[in-house]
XYZ file of C-alpha atoms in Angstrom:
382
model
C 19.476 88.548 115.088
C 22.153 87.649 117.337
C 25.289 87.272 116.223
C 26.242 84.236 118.673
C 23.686 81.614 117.192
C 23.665 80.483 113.608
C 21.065 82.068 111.340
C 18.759 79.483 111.606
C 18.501 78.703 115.240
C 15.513 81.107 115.736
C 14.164 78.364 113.710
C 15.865 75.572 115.649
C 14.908 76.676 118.877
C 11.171 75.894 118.571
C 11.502 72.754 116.824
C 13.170 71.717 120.297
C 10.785 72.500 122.010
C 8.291 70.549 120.337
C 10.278 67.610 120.046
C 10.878 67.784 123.842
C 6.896 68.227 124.550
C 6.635 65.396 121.465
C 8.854 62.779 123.655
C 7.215 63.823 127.401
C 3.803 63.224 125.894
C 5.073 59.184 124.782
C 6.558 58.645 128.452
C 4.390 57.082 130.658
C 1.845 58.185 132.903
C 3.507 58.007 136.650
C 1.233 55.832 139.030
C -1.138 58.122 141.414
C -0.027 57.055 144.929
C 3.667 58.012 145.741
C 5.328 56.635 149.229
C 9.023 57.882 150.083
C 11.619 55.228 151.506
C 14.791 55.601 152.502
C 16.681 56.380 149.077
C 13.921 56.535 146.681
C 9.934 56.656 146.544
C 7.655 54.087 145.146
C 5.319 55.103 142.854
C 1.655 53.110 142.854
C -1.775 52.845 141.727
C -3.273 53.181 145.227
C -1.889 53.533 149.078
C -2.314 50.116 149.838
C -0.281 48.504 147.052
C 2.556 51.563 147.875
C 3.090 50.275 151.512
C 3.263 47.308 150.605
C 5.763 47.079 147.715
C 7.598 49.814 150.330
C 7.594 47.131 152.771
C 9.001 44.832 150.866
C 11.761 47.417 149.683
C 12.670 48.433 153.212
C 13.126 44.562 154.032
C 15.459 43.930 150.885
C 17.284 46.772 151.023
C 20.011 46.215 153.838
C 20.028 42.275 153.193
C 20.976 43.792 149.094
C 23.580 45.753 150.419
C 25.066 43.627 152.819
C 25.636 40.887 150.198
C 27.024 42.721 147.384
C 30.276 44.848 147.653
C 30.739 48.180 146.378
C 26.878 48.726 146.422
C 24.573 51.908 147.590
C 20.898 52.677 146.669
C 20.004 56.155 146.683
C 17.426 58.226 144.451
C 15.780 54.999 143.182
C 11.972 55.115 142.371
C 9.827 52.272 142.186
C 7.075 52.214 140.005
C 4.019 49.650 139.985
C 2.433 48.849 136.504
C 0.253 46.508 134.718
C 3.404 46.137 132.276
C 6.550 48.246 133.279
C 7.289 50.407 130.208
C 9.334 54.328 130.168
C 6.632 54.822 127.305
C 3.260 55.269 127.025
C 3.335 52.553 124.570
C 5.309 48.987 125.230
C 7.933 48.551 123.137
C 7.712 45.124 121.709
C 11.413 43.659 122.935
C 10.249 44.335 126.739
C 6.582 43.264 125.841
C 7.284 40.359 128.502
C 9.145 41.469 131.031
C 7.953 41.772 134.459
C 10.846 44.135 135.459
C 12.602 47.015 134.135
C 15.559 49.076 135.379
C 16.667 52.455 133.527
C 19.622 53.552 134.741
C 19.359 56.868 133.352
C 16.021 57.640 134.486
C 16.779 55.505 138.022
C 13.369 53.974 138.195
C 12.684 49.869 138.615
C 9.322 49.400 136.907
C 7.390 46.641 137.802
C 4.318 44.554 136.656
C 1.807 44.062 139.225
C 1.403 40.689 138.126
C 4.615 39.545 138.193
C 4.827 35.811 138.751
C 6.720 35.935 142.211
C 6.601 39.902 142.931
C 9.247 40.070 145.562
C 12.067 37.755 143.355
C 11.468 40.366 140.441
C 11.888 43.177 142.309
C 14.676 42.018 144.049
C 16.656 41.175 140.635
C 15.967 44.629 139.383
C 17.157 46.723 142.417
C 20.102 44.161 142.447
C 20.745 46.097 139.025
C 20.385 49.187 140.645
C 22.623 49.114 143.626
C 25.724 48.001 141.710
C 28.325 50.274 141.670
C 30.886 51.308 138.655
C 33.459 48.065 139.351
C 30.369 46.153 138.565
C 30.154 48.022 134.892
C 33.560 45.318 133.662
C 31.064 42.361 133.811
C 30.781 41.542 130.133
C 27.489 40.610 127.870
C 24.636 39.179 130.094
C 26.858 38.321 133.159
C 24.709 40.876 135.295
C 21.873 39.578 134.439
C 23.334 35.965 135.933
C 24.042 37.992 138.567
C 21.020 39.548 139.842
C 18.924 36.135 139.516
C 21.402 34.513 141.687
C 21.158 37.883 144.163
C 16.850 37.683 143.698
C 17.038 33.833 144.298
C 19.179 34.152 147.472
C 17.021 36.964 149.029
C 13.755 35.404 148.237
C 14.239 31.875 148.731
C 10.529 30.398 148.603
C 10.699 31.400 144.733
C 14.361 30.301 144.384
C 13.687 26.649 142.814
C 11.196 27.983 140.028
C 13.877 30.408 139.424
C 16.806 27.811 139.315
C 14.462 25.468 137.368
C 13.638 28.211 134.538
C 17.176 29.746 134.315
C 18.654 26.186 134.363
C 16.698 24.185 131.750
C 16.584 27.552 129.625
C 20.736 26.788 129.729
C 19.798 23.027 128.539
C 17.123 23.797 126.248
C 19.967 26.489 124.630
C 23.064 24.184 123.975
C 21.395 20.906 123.043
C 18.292 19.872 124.727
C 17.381 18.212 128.153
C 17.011 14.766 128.358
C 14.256 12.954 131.370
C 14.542 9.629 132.649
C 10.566 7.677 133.399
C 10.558 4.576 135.140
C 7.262 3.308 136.712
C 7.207 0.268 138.948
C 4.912 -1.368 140.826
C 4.190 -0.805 144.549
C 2.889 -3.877 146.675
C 1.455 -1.607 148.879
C 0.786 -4.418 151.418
C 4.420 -4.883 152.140
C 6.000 -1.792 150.631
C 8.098 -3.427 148.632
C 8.727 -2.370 145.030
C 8.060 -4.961 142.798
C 8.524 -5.126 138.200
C 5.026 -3.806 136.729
C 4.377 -7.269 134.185
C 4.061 -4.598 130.864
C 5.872 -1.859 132.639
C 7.098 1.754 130.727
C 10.541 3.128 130.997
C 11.830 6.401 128.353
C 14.248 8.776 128.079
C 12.263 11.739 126.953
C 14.034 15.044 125.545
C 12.835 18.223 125.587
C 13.752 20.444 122.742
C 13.859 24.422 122.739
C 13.585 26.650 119.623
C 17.171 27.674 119.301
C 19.724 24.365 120.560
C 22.710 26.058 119.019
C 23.288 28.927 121.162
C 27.320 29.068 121.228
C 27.658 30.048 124.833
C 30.303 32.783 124.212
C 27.646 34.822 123.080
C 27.253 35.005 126.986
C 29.754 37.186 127.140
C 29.581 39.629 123.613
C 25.295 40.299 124.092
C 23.919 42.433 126.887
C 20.099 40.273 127.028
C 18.913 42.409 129.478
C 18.839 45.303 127.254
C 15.844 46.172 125.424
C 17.974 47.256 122.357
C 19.454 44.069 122.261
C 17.126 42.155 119.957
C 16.286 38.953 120.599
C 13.298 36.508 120.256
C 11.991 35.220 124.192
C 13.355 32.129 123.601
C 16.720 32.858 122.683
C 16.632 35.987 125.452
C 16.347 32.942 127.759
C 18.744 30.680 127.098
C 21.377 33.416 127.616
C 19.417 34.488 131.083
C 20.397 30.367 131.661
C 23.819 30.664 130.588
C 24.524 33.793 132.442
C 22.668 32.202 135.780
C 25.462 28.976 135.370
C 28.232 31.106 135.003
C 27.354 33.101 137.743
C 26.147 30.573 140.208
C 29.289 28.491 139.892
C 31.579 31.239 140.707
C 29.943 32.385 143.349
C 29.604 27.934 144.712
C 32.996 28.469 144.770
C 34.362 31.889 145.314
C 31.099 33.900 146.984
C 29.892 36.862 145.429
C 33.376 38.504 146.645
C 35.165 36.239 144.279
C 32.803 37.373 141.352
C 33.273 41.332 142.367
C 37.312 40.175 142.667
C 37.431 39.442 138.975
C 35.885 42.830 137.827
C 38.750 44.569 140.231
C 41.748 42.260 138.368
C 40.214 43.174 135.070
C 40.316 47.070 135.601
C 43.519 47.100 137.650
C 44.902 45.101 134.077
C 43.729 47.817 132.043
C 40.573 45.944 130.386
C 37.160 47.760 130.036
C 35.522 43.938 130.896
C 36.525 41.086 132.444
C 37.970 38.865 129.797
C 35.606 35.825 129.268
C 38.107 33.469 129.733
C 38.799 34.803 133.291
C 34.881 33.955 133.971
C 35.372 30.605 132.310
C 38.163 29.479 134.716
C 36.118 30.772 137.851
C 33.403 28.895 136.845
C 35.271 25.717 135.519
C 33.621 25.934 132.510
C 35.151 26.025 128.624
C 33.649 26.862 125.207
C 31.973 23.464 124.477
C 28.535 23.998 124.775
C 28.177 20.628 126.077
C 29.943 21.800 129.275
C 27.504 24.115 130.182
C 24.528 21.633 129.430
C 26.141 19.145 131.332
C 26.902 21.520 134.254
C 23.449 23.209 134.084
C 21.222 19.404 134.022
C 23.700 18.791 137.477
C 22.617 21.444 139.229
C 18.986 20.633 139.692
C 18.040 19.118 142.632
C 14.615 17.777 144.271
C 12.864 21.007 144.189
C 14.252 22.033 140.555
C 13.165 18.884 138.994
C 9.495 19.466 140.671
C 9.230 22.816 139.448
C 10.485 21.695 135.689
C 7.075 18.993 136.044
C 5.270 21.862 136.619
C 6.684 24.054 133.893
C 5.877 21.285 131.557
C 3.461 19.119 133.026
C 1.824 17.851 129.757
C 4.031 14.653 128.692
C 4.246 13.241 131.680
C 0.506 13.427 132.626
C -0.564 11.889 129.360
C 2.098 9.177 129.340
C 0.742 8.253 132.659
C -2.525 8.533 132.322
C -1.976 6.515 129.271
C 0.016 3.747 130.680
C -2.350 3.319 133.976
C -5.761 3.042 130.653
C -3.963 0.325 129.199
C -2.114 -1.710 131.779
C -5.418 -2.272 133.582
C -8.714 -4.753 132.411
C -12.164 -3.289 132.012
C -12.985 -4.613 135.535
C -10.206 -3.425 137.207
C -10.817 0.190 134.927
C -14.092 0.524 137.189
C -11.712 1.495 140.516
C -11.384 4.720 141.372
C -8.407 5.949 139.457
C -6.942 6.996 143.301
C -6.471 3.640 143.318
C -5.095 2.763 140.251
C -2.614 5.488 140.608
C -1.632 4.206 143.963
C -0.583 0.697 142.841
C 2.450 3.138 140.725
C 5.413 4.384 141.719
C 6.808 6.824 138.967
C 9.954 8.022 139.083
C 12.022 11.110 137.055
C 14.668 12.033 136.865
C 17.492 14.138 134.992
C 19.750 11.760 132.475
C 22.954 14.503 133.842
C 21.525 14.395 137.289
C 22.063 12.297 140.634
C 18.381 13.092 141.826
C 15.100 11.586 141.749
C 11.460 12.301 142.110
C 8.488 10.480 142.336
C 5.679 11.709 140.353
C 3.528 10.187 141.460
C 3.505 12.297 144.899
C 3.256 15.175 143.391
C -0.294 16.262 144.617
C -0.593 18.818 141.181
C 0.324 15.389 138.939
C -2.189 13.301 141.049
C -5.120 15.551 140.591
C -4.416 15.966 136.408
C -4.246 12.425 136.149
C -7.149 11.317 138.125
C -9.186 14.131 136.650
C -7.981 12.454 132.773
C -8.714 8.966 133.763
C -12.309 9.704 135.355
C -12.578 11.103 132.122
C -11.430 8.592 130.044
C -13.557 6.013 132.149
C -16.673 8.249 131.518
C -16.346 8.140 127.299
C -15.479 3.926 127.553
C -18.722 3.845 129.563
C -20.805 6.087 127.620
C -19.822 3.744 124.344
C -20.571 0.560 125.452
């Protein structure tokens, strides 16, 4: 026996071993097809999809680094999944994420199926380019942050990003409230004219948690898969992090943001203080604040993408309205033409901006498609 170890490491000693083989055999299987890059490798089911997430890599890269300060990406690997998991098994608080970044393994893992591909892997090596002066941004702030960097560098997914990260900060502190106003269009002389029974509603959409205090912004890391949270609530705080972070940088660039973490360790903190953050981003603790602040920021294209998110009340309140405003004679049109004698118009209670819904060629086709179908029961009872 030697005198060095305690008597029962010979004992020990094996049982390490196993539970080392034990925790290899749960991680998950590596992708077949490996590419290099400059500072990493991706890591994908076949050469095809590697060259052309490496492609897309290679083009992010310099634009990530250029925008960010204090940033380098270096022994990074990429891997492509069906769902990005470290284990052989999904664990069930990442069950839907489309991205993954482990910082101690330094791998982004990706789903293959990611809703916009290049906006998710942008936000995760956002995550992994950050350097330590980054590590002082408190709770879910980085997560704020590397939407905002993914919506910048991949700006034809930007407003479904904006839209989901911004009503998730609505749906979180209170609920987001929709203006519908339908007139009539003389389409003869363009003008705009009062529909004789016409339909005008505030609607509000409601999530599962409206009671999120939004300091919690600041005290939870969301992105963490040992944080637990349900989806829903995971989102609002993605929201509240996004408005944060977007404001500051509005106002101050992404300089201004970095600038806080350097006052912060230069006073001795080990995170910026929240209500350094809250002054940056004229915000406060009211929770209507952020609502307020969050319904303002979506423009045109946010409110268009929010239709499509939730496309359901509007279509039926349409298709509704246009099946009852209109005689059995006039129900025998084609509904292309009923819809076309409609203007309908949402918009944001909070917001300045306006859409018409009825130009929305997605809208059009669901509410044709309903009133064809509605024509085809009236007919088959009479």
């Amino acid at each position: 026996m030697n005198p060095t170890k305690p008597p029962h490491a010979a004992v020990l000693a094996p049982l390490l071993g196993v539970t080392g083989v034990l925790f290899l055999s749960c991680m998950a299987t590596p992708p077949s097809s490996i590419l290099a890059f400059d500072g990493g490798r991706v890591l994908a089911a076949d050469p095809v999809e590697a060259g052309r997430v490496e492609t897309l890599v290679s083009d992010l890269r310099p634009r990530l680094l250029e925008l960010l300060p204090d940033t380098q990406f270096d022994d990074v690997d990429v891997w492509v999944q069906e769902r990005p998991s470290l284990y052989r098994f999904t664990a069930a608080s990442t069950a839907d994420a489309e991205g993954l970044w482990s910082p101690s393994h330094r791998r982004i893992m990706l789903s293959r199926h990611a809703d916009h591909f290049a906006r998710t892997l942008a936000h995760e090596m956002t995550h992994a380019v950050l350097g330590e002066s980054w590590a002082l941004l408190p709770g879910s702030i980085e997560e704020g942050l590397a939407d905002h960097v993914s919506a910048t560098l991949c700006e034809n997914g930007a407003a479904r990003l904006r839209a989901g990260r911004l009503s998730s900060a609505c749906l979180a502190t209170g609920g987001l409230e929709i203006d519908v106003d339908v007139v009539r269009v003389d389409r003869r002389t363009d003008d705009l004219v009062p529909v004789q029974r016409g339909w005008s509603a505030r609607v509000k959409l409601k999530g599962d948690t409206e009671t999120t205090d939004p300091m919690d912004v600041f005290r939870l890391a969301a992105g963490l898969s040992s944080t637990k949270l349900d989806t829903g609530t995971k989102r609002g705080f993605y929201g509240l992090a996004y408005v944060a972070v977007s404001r500051i940088v509005e106002r101050e660039g992404y300089a201004g943001l970095h600038r806080l973490c350097e006052e912060a360790y230069e006073e001795g903190f080990d995170r910026v203080p929240a209500g350094a953050i809250l002054r940056a981003a004229n915000l406060d603790k009211d929770p209507e604040t952020w609502r307020a602040a969050a319904a303002s920021a979506m423009g045109d294209r946010e409110i268009v993408e929010l239709v499509r998110m939730y496309p359901d009340f509007l279509v039926d309140a349409l298709t509704g309205y246009l099946a009852t405003v209109h005689d059995s004679a006039q129900r025998a049109v084609d509904p292309a033409d009923l819809l076309d004698e409609v203007d309908v118009k949402v918009r944001l209670a909070d917001g300045r901006n306006s859409i018409t819904l009825t130009e929305l060629p997605f809208v059009r086709a669901e509410v044709i498609a309903a009133l064809r179908v509605e024509a085809a029961v009236e007919s088959a009872h009479r």
